[in-house]
PDB file of C-alpha atoms in Angstrom:
ATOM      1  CA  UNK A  45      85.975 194.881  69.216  1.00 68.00           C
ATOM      2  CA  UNK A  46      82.885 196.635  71.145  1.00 76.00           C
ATOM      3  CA  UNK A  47      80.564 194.710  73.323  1.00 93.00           C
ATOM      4  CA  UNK A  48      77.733 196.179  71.355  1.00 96.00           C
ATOM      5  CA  UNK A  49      78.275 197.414  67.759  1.00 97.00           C
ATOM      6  CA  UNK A  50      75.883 199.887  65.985  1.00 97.00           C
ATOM      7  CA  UNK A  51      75.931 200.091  62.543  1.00 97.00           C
ATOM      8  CA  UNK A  52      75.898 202.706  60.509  1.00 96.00           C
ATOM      9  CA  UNK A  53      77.116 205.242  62.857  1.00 96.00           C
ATOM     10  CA  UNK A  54      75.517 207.956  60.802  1.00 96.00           C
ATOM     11  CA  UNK A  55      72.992 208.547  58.300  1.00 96.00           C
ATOM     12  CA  UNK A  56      71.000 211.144  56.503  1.00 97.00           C
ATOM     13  CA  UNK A  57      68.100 209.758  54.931  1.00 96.00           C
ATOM     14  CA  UNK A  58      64.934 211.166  52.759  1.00 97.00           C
ATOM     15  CA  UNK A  59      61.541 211.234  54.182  1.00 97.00           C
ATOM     16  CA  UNK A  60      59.570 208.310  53.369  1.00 97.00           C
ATOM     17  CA  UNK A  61      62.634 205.789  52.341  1.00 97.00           C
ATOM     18  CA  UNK A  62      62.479 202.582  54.484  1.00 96.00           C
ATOM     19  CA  UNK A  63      66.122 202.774  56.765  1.00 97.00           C
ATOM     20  CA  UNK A  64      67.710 199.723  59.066  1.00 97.00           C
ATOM     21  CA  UNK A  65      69.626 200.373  61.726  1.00 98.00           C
ATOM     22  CA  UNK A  66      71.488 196.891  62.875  1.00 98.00           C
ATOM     23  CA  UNK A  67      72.923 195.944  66.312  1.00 98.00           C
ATOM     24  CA  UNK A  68      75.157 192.860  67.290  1.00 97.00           C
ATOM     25  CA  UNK A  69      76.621 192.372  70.649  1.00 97.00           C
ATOM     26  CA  UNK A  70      79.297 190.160  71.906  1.00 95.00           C
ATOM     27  CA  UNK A  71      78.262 190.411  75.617  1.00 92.00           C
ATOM     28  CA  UNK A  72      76.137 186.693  75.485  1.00 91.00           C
ATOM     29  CA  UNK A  73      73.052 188.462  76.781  1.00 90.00           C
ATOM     30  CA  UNK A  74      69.633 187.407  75.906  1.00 91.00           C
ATOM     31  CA  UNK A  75      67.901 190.820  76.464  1.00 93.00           C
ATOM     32  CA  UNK A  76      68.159 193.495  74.096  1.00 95.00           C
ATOM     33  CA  UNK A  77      67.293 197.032  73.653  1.00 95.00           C
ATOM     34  CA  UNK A  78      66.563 200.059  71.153  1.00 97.00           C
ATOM     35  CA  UNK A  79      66.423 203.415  72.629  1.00 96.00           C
ATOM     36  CA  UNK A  80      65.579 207.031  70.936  1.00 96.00           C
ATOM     37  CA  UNK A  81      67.663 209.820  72.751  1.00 94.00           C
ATOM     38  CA  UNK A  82      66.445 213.225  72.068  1.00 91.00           C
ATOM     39  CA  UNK A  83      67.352 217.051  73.387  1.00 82.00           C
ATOM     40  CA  UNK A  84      65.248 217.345  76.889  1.00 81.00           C
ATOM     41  CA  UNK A  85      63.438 213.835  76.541  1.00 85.00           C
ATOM     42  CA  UNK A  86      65.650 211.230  77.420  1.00 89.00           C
ATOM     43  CA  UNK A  87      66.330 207.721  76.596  1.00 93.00           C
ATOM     44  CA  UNK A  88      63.004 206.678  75.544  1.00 93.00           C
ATOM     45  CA  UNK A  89      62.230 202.811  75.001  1.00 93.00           C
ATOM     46  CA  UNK A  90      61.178 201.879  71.021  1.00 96.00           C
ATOM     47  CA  UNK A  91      61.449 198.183  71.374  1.00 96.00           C
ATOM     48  CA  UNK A  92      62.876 195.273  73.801  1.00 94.00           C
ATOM     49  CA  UNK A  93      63.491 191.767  72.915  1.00 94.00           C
ATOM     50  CA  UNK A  94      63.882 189.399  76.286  1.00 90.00           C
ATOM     51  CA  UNK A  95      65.179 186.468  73.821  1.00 90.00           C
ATOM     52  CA  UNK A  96      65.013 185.488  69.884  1.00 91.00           C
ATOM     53  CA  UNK A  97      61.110 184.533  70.748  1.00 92.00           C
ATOM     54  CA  UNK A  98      60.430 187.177  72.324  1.00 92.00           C
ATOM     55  CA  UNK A  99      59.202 190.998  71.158  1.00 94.00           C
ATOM     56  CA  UNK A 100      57.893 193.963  72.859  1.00 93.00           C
ATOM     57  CA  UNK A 101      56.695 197.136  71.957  1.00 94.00           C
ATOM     58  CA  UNK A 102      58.155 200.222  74.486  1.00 92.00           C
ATOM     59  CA  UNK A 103      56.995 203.407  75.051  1.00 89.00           C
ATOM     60  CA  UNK A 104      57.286 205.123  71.588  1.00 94.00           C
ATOM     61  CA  UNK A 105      57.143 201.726  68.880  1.00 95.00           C
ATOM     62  CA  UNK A 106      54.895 203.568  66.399  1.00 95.00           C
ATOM     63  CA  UNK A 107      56.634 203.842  63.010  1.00 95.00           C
ATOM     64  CA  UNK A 108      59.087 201.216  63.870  1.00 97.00           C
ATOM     65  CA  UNK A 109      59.865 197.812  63.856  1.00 97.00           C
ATOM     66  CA  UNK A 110      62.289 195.529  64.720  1.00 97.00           C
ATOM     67  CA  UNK A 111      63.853 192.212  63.810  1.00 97.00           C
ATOM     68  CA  UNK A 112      65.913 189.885  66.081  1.00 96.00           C
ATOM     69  CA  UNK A 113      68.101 187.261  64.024  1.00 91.00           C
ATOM     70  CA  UNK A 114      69.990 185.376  66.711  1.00 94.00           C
ATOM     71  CA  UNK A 115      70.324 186.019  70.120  1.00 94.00           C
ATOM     72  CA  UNK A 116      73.581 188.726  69.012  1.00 96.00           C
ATOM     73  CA  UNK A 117      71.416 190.813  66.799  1.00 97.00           C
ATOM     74  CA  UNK A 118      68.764 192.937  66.980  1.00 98.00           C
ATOM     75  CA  UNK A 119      67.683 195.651  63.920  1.00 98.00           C
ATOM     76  CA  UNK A 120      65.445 198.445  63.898  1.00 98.00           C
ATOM     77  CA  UNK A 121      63.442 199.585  60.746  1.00 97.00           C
ATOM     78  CA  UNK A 122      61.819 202.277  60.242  1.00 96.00           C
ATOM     79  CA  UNK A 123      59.328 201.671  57.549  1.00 92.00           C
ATOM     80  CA  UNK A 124      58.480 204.994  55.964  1.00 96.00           C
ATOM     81  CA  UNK A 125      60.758 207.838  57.692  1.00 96.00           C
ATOM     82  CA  UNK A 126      59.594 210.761  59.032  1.00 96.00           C
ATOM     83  CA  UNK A 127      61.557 214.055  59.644  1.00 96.00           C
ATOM     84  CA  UNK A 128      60.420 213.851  63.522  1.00 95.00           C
ATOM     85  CA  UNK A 129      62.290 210.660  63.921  1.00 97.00           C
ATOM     86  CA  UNK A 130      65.624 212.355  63.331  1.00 96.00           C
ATOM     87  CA  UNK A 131      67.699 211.806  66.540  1.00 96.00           C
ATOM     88  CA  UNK A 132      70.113 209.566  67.886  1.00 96.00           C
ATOM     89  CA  UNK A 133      69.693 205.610  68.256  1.00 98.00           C
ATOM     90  CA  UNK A 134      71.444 203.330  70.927  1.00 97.00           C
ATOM     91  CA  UNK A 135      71.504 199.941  71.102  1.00 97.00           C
ATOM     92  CA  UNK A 136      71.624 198.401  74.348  1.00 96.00           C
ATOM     93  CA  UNK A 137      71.746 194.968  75.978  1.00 95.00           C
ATOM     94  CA  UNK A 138      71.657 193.812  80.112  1.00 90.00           C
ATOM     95  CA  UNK A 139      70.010 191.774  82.547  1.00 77.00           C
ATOM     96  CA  UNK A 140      68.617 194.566  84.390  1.00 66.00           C
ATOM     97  CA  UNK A 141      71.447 195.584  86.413  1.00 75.00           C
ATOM     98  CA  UNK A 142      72.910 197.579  83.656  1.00 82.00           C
ATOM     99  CA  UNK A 143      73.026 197.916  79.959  1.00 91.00           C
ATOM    100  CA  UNK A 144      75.766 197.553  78.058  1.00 94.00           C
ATOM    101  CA  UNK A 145      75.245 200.492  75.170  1.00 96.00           C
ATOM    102  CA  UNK A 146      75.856 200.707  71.323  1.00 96.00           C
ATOM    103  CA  UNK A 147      78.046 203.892  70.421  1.00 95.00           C
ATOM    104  CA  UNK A 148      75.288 205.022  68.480  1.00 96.00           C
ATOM    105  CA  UNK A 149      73.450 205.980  65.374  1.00 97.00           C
ATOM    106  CA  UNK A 150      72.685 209.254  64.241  1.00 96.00           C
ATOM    107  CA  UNK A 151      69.700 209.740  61.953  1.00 97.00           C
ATOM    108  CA  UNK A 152      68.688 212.831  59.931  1.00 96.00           C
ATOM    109  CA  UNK A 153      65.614 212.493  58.120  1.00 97.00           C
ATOM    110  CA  UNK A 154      65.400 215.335  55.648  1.00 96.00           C
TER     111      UNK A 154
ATOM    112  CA  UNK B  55      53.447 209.602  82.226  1.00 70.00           C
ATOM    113  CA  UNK B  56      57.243 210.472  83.039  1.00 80.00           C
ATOM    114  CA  UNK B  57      58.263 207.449  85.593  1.00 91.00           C
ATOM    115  CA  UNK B  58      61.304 208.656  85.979  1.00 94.00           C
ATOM    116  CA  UNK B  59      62.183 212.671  86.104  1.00 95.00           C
ATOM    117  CA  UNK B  60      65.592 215.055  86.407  1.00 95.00           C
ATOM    118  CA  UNK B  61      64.195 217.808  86.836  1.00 91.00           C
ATOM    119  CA  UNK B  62      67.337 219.662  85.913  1.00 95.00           C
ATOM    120  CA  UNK B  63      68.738 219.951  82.527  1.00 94.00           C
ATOM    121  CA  UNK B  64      71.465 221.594  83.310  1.00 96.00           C
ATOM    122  CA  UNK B  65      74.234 221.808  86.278  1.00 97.00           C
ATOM    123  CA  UNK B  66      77.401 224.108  86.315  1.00 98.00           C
ATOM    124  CA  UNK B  67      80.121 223.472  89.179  1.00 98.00           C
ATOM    125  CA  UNK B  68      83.437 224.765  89.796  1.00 98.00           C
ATOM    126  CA  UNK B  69      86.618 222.252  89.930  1.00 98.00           C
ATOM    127  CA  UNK B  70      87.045 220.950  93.384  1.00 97.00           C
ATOM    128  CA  UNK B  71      83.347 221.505  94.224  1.00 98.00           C
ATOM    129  CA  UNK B  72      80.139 218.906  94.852  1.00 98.00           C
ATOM    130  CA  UNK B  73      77.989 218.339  91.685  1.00 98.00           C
ATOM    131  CA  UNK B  74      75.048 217.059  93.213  1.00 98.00           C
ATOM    132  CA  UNK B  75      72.310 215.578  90.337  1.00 98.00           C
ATOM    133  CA  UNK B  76      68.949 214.801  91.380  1.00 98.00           C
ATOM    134  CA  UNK B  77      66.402 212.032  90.336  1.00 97.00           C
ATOM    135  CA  UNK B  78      62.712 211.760  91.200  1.00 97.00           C
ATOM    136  CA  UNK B  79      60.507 208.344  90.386  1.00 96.00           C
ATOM    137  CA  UNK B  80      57.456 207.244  90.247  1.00 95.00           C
ATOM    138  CA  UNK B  81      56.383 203.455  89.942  1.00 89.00           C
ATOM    139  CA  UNK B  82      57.003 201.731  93.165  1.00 88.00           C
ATOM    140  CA  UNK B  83      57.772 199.041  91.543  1.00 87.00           C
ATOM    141  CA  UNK B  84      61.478 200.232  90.493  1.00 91.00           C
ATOM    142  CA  UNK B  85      63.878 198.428  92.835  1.00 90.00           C
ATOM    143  CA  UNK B  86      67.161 199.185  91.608  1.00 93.00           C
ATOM    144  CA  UNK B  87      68.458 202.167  90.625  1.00 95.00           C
ATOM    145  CA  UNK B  88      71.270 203.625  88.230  1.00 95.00           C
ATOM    146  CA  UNK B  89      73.291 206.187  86.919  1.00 97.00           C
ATOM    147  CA  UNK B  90      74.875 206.115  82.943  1.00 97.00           C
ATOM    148  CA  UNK B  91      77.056 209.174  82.062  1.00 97.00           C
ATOM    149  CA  UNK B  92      77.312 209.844  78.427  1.00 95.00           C
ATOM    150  CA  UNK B  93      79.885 211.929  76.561  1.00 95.00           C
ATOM    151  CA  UNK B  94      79.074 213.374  73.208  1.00 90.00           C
ATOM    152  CA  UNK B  95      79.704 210.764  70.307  1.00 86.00           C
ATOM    153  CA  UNK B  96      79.749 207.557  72.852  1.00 92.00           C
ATOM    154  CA  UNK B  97      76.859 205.294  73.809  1.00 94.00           C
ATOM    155  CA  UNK B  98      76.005 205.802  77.933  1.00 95.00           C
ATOM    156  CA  UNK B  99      78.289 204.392  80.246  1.00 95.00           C
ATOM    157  CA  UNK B 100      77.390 202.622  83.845  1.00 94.00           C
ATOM    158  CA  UNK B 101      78.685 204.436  86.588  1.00 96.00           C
ATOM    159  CA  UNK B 102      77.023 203.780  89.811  1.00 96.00           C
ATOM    160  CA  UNK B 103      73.828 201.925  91.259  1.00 95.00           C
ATOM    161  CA  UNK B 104      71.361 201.447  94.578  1.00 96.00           C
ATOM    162  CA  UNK B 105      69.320 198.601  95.015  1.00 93.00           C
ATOM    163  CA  UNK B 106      66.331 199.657  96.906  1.00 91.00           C
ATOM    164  CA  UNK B 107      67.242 198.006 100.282  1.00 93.00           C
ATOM    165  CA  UNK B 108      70.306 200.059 100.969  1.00 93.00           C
ATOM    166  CA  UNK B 109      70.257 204.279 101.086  1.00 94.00           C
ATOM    167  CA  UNK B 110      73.476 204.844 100.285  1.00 96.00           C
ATOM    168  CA  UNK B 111      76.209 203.164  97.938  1.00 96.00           C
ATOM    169  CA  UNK B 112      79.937 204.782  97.750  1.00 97.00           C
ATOM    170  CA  UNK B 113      82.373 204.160  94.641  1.00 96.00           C
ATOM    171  CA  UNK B 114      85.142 206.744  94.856  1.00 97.00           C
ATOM    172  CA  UNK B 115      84.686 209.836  94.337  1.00 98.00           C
ATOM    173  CA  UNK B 116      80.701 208.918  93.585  1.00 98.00           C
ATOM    174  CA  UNK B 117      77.836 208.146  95.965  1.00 98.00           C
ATOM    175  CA  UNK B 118      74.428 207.475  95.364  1.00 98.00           C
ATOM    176  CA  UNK B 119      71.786 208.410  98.239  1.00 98.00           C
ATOM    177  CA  UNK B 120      68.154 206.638  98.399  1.00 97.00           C
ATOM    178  CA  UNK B 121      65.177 208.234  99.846  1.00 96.00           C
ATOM    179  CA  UNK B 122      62.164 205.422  99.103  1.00 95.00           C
ATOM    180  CA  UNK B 123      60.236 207.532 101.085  1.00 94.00           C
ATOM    181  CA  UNK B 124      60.373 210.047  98.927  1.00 96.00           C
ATOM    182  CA  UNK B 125      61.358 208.491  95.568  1.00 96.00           C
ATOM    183  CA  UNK B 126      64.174 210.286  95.044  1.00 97.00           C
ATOM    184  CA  UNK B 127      67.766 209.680  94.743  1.00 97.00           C
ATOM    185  CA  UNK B 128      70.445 211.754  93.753  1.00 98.00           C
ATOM    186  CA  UNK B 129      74.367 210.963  92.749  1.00 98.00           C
ATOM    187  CA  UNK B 130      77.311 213.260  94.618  1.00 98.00           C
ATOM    188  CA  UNK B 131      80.897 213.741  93.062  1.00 98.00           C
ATOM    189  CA  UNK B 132      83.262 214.781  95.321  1.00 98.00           C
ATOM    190  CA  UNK B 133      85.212 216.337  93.774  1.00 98.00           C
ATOM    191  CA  UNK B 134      84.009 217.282  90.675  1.00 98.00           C
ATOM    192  CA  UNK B 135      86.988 217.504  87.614  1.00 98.00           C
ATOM    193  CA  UNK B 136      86.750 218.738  84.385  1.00 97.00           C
ATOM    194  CA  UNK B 137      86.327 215.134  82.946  1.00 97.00           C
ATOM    195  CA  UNK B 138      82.921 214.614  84.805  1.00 98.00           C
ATOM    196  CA  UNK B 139      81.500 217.222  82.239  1.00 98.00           C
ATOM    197  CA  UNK B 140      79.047 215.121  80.580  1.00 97.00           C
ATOM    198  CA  UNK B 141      75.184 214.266  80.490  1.00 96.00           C
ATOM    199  CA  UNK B 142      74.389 212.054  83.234  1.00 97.00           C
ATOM    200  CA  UNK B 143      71.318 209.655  83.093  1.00 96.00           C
ATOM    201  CA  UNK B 144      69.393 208.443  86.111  1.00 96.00           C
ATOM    202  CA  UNK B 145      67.829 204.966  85.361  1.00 95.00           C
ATOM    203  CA  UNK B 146      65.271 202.545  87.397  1.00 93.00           C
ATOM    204  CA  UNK B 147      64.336 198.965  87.110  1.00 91.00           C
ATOM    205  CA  UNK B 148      61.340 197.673  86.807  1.00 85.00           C
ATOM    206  CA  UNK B 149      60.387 194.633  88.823  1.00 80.00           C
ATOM    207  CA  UNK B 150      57.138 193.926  88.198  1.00 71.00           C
ATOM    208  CA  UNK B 151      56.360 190.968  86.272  1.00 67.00           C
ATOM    209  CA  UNK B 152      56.544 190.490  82.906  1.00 66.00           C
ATOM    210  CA  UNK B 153      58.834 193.761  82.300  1.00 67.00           C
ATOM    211  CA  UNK B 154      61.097 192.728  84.958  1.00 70.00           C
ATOM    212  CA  UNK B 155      64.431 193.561  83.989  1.00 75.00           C
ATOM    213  CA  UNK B 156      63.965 196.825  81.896  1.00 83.00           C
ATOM    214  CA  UNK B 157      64.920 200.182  82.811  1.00 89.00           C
ATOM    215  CA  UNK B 158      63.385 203.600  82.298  1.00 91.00           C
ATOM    216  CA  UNK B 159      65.447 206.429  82.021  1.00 93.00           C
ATOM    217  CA  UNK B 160      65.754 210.014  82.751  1.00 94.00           C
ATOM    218  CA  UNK B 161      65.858 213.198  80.475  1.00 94.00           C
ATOM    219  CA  UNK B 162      69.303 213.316  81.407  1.00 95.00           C
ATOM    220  CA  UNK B 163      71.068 216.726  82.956  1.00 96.00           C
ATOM    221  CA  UNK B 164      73.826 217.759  81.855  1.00 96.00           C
ATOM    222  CA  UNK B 165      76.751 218.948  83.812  1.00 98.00           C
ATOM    223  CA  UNK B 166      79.474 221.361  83.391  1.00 98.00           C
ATOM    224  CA  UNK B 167      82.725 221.536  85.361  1.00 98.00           C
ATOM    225  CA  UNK B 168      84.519 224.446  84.839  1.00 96.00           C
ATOM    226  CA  UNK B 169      88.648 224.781  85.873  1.00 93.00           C
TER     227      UNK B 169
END
């Protein structure tokens, strides 16, 4: 099984529809991570949880939000989806001297 | 405010070459440094990292160079193979108190190694 399992791997959604993305990792790490990658931007921070307590908005949190469960799961939700927040999702988790990523979600928001 | 920049989207090398991929910062608060390589379809991968009190740090055919100086670093494959085609990311961490820990990444460049 993968250290850090993304789930669904791909998904084509309508705007305005309320979509999850969910995480778990096996890795025993307290600190988790959702990422946005898009064409010429980057990895761009959403939202990072440092443990189950503990939630904090990154660079780009508007129109998401996120859930933590236990320390092996960590969700994403967008809450009304927008064609703009089409692109592909990671999952991450680390200490700080490196991540351990998620394989991935694609999202299409037509 | 772009912390972190690669100012290079693309790089095309030969087999056998260098691929040299560069990495500018900002925050001087970033003390360790990194570099993910992602394939299509597959989450990023760790390949290589600096912390900030060395200038150089060798793993096979891949070495990472420091300048603090000049907040830059850049990653070296010698030699490059057709397998290293992917996007590379560079990454720093932030060690400044409460978001101690996190990293902020590059736009990514994305290299091509042609036979």
């Amino acid at each position: 099984d993968a250290d850090v399992t993304q789930t669904p791997r791909n998904r084509i959604t309508k705007t305005g529809k309320r979509i999850m993305l969910e995480c778990s990792q096996t890795k025993g790490h307290d600190r988790m991570y959702w990422y946005r990658q898009d064409p010429g931007l980057g990895l761009r921070l959403i939202y990072y949880s440092f443990d189950v307590k503990d939630i904090n908005k990154g660079e780009i949190s508007d129109g998401y939000s996120v859930s933590r469960q236990a320390q092996a799961k960590f969700s994403l939700s967008l809450e009304s989806a927008i064609p703009n927040q089409t692109a592909l999702y990671f999952c991450a988790t680390g200490q700080g001297y490196g991540y351990t990523f998620g394989s991935g979600t694609r999202l299409t928001v037509v | 405010d772009q912390q972190v920049k690669q100012n290079s989207p693309s790089l095309s090398v030969q087999e056998g070459r260098i691929s040299i991929l560069n990495c500018d910062y900002t925050n001087s608060m970033f003390d360790y440094f990194l570099w993910y390589k992602k394939y299509p379809a597959e989450g990023p991968t760790f390949l290589i990292s600096i912390s900030s009190i060395k200038d150089k740090n060798e793993d096979g055919r891949f070495t990472v160079f420091l300048n603090k100086s000049a907040k830059h670093l850049s990653l070296h494959i010698v030699p490059s193979q057709p397998g290293d085609s992917a996007v590379y990311f560079c990454a720093a961490r932030d060690a400044g108190g409460t978001s101690y820990g996190k990293l902020t990444f590059g736009q990514g460049t994305i290299l091509t190694v042609h036979p």
